[in-house]
Short mmCIF file of C-alpha atoms in Angstrom, two decimals:
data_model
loop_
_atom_site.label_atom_id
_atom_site.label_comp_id
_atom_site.label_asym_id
_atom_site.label_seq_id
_atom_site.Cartn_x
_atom_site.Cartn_y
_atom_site.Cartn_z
CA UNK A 1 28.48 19.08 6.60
CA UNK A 2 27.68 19.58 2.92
CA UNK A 3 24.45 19.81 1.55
CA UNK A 4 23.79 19.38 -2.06
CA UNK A 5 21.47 21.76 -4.15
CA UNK A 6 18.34 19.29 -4.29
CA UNK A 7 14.96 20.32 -5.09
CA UNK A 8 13.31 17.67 -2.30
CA UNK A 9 14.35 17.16 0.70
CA UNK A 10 12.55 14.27 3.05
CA UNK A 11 10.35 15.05 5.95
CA UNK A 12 12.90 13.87 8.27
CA UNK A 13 15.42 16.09 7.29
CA UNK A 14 15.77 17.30 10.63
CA UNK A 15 16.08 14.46 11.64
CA UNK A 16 18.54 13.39 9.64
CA UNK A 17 20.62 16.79 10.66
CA UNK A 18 20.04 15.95 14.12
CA UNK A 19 21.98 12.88 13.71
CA UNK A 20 24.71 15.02 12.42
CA UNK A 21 23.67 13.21 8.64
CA UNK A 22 25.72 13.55 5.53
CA UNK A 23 23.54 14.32 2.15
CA UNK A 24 23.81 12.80 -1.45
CA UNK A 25 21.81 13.91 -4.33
CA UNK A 26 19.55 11.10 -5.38
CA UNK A 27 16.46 9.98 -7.07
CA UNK A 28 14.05 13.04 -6.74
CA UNK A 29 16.17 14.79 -3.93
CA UNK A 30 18.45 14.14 -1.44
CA UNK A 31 19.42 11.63 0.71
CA UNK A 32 21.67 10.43 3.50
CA UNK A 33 24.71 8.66 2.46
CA UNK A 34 25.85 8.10 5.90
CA UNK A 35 25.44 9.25 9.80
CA UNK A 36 27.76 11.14 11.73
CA UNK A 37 30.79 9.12 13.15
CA UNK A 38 29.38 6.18 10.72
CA UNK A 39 32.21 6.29 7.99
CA UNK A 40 32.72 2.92 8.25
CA UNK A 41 29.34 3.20 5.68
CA UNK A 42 27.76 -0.04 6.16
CA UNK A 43 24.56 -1.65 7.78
CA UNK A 44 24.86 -1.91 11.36
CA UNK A 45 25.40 -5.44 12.92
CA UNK A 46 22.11 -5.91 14.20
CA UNK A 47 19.27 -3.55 12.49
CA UNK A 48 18.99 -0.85 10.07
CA UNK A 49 16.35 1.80 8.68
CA UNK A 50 17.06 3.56 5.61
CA UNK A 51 15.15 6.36 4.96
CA UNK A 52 14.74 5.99 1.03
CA UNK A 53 11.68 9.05 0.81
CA UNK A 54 13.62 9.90 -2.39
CA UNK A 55 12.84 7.33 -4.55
CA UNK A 56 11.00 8.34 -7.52
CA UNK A 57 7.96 6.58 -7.16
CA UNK A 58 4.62 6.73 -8.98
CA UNK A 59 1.05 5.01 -9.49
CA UNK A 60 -1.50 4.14 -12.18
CA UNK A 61 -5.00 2.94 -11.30
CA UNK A 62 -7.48 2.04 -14.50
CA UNK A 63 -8.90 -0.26 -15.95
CA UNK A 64 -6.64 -0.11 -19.34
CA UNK A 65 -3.18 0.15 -16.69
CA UNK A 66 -2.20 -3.33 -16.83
CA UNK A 67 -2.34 -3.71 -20.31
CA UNK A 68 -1.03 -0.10 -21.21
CA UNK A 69 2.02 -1.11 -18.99
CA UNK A 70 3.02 -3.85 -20.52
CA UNK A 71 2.86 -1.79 -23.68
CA UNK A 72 5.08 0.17 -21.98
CA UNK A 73 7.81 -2.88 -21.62
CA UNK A 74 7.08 -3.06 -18.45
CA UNK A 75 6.79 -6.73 -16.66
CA UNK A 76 4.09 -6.47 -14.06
CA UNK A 77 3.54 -9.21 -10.79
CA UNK A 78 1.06 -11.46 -11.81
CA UNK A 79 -1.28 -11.43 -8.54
CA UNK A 80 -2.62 -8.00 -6.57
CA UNK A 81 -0.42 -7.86 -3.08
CA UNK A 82 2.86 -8.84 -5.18
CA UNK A 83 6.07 -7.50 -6.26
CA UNK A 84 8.57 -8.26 -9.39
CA UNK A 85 12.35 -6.29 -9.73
CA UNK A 86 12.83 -5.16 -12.99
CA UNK A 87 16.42 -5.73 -14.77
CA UNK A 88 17.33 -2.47 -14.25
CA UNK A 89 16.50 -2.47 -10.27
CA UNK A 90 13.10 -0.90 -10.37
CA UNK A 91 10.62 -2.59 -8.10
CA UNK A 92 6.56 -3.19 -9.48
CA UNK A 93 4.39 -3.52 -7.21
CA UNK A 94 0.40 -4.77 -7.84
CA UNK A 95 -2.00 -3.50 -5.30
CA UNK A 96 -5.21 -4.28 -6.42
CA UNK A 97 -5.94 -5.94 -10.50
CA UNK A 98 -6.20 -2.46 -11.81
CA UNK A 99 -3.50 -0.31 -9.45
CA UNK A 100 0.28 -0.79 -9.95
CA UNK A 101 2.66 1.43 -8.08
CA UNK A 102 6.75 1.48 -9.71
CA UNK A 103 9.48 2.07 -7.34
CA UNK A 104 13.11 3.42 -9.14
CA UNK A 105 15.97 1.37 -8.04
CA UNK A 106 17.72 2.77 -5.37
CA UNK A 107 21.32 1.91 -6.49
CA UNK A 108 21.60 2.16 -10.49
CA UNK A 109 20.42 5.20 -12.28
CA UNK A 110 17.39 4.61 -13.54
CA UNK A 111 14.22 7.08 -14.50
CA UNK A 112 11.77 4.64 -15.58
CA UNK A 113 9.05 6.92 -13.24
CA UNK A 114 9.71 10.15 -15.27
CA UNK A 115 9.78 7.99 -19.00
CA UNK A 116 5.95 6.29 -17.98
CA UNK A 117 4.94 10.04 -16.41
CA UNK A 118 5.74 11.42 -19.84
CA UNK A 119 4.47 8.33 -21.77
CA UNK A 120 0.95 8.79 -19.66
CA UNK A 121 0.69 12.16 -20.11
CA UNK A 122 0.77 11.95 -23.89
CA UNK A 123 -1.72 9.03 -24.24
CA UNK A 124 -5.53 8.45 -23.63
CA UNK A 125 -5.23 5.46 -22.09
CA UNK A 126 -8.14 5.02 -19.21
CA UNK A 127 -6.08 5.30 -16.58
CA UNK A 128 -5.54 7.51 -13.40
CA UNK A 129 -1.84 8.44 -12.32
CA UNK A 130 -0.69 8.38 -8.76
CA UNK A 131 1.76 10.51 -7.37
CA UNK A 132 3.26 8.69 -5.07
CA UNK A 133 6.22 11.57 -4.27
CA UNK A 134 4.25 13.65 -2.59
CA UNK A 135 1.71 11.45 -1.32
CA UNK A 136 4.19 8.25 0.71
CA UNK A 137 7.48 8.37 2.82
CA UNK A 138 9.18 5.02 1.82
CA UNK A 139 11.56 2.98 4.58
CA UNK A 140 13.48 0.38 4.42
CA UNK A 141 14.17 -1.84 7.56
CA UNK A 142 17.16 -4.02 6.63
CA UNK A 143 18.45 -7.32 8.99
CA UNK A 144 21.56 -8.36 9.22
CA UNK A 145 22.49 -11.80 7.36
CA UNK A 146 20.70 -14.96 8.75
CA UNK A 147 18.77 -12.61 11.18
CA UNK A 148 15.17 -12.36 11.29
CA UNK A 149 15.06 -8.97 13.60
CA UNK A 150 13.36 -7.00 10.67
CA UNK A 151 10.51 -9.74 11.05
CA UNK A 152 10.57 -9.46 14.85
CA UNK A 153 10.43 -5.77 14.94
CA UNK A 154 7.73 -5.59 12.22
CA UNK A 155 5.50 -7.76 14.44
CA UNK A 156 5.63 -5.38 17.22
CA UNK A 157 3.98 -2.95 15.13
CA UNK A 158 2.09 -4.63 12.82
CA UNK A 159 -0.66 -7.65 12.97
CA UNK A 160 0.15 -9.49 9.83
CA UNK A 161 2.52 -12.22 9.62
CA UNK A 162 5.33 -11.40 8.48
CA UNK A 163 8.11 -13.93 9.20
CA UNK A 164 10.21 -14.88 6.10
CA UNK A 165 8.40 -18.75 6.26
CA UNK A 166 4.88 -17.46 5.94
CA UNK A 167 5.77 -13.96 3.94
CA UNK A 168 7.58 -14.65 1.10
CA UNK A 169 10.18 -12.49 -0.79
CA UNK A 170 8.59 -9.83 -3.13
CA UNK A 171 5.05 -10.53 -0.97
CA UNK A 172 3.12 -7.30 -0.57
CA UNK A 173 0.60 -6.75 2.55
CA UNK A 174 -1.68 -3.18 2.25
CA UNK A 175 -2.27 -2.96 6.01
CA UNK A 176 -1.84 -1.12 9.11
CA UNK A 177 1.58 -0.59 10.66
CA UNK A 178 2.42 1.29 13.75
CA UNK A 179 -1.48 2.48 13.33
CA UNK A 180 -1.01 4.34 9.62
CA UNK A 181 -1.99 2.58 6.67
CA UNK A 182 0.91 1.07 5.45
CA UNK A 183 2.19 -0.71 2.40
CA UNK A 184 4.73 -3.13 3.47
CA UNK A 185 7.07 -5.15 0.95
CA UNK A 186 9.34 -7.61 1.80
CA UNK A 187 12.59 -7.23 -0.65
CA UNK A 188 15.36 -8.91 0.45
CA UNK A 189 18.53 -7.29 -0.09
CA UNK A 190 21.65 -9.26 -0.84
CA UNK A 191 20.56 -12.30 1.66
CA UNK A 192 19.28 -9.97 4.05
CA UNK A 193 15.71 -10.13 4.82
CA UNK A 194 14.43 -6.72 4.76
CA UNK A 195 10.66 -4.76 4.25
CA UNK A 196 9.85 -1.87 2.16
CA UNK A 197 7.11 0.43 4.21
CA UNK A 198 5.34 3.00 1.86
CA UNK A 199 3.01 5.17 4.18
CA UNK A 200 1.36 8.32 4.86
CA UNK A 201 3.68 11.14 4.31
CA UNK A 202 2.27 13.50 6.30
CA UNK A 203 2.81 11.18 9.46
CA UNK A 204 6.41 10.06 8.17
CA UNK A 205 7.88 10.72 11.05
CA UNK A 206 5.63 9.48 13.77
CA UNK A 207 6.57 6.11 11.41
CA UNK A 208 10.31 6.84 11.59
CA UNK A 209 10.15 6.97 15.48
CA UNK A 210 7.61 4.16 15.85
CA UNK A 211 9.94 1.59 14.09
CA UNK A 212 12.91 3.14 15.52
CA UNK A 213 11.26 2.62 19.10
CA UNK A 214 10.51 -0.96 17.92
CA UNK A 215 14.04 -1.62 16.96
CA UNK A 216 15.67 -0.80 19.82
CA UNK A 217 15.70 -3.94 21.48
CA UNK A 218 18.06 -5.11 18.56
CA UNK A 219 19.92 -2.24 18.60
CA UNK A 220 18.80 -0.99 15.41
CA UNK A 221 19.82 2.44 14.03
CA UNK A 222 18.69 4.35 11.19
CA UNK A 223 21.92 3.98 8.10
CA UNK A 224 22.67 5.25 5.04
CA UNK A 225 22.00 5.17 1.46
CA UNK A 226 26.29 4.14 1.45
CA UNK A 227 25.07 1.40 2.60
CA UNK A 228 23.10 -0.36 0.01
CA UNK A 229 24.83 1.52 -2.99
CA UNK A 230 28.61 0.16 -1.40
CA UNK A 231 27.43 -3.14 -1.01
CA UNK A 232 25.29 -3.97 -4.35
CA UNK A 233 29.16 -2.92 -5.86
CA UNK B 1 -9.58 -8.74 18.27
CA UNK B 2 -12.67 -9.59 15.68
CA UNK B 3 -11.29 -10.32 12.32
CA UNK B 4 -12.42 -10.01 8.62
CA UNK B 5 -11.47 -11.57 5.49
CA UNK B 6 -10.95 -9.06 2.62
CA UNK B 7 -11.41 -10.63 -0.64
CA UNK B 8 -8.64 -9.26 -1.58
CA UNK B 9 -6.14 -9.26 1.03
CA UNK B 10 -7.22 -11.79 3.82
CA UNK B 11 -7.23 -11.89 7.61
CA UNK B 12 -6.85 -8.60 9.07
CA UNK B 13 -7.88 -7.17 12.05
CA UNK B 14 -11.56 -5.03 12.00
CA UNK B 15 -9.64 -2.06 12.94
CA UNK B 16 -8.54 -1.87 9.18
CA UNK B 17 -12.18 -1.83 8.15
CA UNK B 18 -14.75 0.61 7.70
CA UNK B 19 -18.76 0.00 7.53
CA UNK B 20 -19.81 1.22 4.40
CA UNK B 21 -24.07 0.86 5.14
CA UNK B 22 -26.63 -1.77 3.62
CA UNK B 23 -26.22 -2.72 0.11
CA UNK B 24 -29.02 -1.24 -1.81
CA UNK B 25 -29.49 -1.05 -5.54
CA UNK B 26 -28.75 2.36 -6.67
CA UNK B 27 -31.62 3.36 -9.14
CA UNK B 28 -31.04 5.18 -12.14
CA UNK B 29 -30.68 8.88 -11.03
CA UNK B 30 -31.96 10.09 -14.07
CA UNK B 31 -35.47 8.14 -15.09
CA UNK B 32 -35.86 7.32 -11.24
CA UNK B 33 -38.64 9.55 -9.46
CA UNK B 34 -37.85 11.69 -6.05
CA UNK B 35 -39.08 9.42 -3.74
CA UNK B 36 -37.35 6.15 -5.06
CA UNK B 37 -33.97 8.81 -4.94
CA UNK B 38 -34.86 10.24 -1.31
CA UNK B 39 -35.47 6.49 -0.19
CA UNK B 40 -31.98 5.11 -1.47
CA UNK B 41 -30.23 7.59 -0.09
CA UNK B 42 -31.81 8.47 3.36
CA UNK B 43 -33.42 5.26 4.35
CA UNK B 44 -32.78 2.17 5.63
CA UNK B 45 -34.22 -1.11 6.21
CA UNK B 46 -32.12 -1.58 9.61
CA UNK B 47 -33.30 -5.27 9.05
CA UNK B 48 -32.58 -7.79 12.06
CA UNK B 49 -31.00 -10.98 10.72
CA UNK B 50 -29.19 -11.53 7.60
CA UNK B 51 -28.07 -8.21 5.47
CA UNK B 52 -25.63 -7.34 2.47
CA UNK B 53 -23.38 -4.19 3.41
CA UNK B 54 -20.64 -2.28 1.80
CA UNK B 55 -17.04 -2.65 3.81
CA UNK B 56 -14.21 -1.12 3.23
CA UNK B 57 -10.46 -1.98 3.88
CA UNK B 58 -8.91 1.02 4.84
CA UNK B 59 -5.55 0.21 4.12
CA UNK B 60 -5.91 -0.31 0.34
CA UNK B 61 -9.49 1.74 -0.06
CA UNK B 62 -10.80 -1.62 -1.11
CA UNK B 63 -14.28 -1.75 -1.30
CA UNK B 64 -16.18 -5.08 -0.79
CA UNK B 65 -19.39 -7.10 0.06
CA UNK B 66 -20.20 -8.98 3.33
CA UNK B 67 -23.30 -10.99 4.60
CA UNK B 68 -23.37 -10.11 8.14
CA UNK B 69 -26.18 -11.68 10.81
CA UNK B 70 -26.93 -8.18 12.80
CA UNK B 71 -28.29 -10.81 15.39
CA UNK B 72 -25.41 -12.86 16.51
CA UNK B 73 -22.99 -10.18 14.62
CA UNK B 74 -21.64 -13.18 12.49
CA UNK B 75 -20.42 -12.43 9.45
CA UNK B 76 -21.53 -15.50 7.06
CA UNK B 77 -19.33 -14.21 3.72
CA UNK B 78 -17.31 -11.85 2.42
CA UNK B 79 -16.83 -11.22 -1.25
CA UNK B 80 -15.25 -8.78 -4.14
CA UNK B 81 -18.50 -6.54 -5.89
CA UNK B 82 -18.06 -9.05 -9.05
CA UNK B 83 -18.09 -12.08 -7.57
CA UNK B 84 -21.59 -10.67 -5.32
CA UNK B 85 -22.83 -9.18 -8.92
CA UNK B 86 -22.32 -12.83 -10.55
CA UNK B 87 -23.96 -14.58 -7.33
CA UNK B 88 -27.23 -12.00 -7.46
CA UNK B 89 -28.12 -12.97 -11.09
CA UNK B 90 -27.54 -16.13 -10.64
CA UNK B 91 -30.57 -15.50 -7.68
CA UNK B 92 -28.51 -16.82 -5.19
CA UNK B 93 -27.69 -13.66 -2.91
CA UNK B 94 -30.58 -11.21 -1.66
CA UNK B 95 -30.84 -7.33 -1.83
CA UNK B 96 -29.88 -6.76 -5.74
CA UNK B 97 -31.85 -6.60 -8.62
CA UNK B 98 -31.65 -4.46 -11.33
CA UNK B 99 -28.02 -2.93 -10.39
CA UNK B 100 -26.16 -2.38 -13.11
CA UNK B 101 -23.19 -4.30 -12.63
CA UNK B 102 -20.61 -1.88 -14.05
CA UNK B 103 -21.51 1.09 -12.04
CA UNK B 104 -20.41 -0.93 -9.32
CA UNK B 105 -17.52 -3.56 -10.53
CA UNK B 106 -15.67 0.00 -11.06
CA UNK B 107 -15.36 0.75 -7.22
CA UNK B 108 -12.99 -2.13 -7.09
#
């Protein structure tokens, strides 16, 4: 097992070691490329969780945000509770008309988080920044093509409607999942229908479990980052 | 389950919500005397019928307006703090007056 000199690790690195995990360095940390005896690095058939708590991720909330992000080059979601993907991968998402949260993409390189940090630290602009690092665990429950399991576990754990005919792709809900406040996204990944949850990271892994205990009935296991990154190619 | 409509995110269930206490104008803390202070922020009118209270989503610390019936526990109509601060001076919702709208259009 080789573990890379990272700076973060995620709150379910035990976890993750427990399930005899395999590390890459990425985003703000580290994260697992693949699981044990899983070489075959891929989604499994039915279900998958991705742990992806090393995203660089961050916030603004102000009155001046919107307009100092599109300053910035930045194309925000047009209505609070949606989401846009940038060229480059990163994900926008609009919580409220003055909070906007930016997600980096998972598979390119990409430090759009640290260039707007730096940007917002050197301006006036009347707006608050949100660290989001330290602050939300992010998952990423991904279905396997023309299956709606992500859907079905979701609504075993969470009272909004979230089947792909009523919950569109790039839809936001800020609600309660498993119990924690939860930001759920649905961001469909390469035909896949699959749901971004940002929440608490202090309680990441009563999350982790809950949706993992949810899954089970469609055999759904907890993947790599190999995953994604080896199929975007 | 009872549900709510959040003006800004819909349906949920009340277990997202949190009771935020009667809508009263907040007077001006510095020209206001003591006892107009001590009565905004200790009493209340506990009024039977129709009221204007502060709610909160939880999920996305969204803070928002509701007519509620304490009666029959109906809630009549929810709405964001603007929308409310646009209805009052137009006359048309009770409890406000001299709020100044800012102050409270920034909680959103």
């Amino acid at each position: 097992m080789t573990i890379p000199s990272i700076s973060v690790k995620s709150p379910l690195h035990a976890d993750h070691l427990a399930l005899d995990a395999e590390f890459t360095a990425r985003g703000i940390g580290s994260a697992v490329a693949y699981y044990g005896e899983q070489h075959a690095e891929q989604f499994n058939e039915q279900l998958s969780i991705l742990d992806l708590s090393c995203i660089n991720r961050i916030g603004f909330k102000g009155v001046q945000t919107c307009t100092w992000l599109e300053q910035q080059g930045v194309t925000l979601p047009q209505t609070p509770n949606s989401a846009t993907v940038l060229p480059a991968g990163q994900i926008m998402l609009r919580l409220s008309s003055t909070e906007h949260w930016v997600l980096d993409s998972v598979t390119k390189d990409s430090d759009l988080c640290g260039q707007l940090r730096d940007s917002h630290n050197r301006s006036d602009v009347k707006s608050y920044l949100l660290e989001r690092n330290h602050s939300h665990a992010c998952f990423y429950i991904v279905s396997e093509p023309g299956s709606t399991s992500a859907a079905e576990t979701m609504s075993k754990i969470c009272a909004v409607d979230l089947r792909p005919h009523r919950f569109a792709n790039l839809a936001m809900a800020q609600t309660s999942v498993a119990r924690l406040n939860a930001v759920v996204v649905r961001h469909d990944h390469l035909g896949r229908l699959a749901y971004l949850i940002l929440s608490d990271m202090t309680a990441a892994q009563f999350m982790w479990h809950s949706v993992l205990d949810a899954m089970q009935e469609f055999d759904g296991r907890p993947a790599g980052l190999n995953a994604i990154t080896l199929e975007a190619k | 389950m009872k549900q709510l409509k959040c003006p800004l995110n819909g349906l949920r269930n009340i277990t997202e919500f949190t009771y935020g206490g009667e809508f009263h104008v907040q007077p001006d803390p510095v020209e206001c005397t003591k006892e107009e202070w001590v009565e905004y922020i200790f009493f209340h009118d506990n009024h039977a019928g129709e009221v204007v209270e502060w709610w909160c989503h939880s999920a996305s610390s969204y803070w928002f307006v509701a007519r509620r019936n304490t009666i029959t526990d109906t809630v009549i109509e929810t709405m964001s703090v603007a929308d409310h601060m646009a209805d009052s001076t137009a006359g048309h919702a009770p409890g406000n007056n001299t709020l100044k709208a800012q102050q409270v259009i920034n909680r959103d």
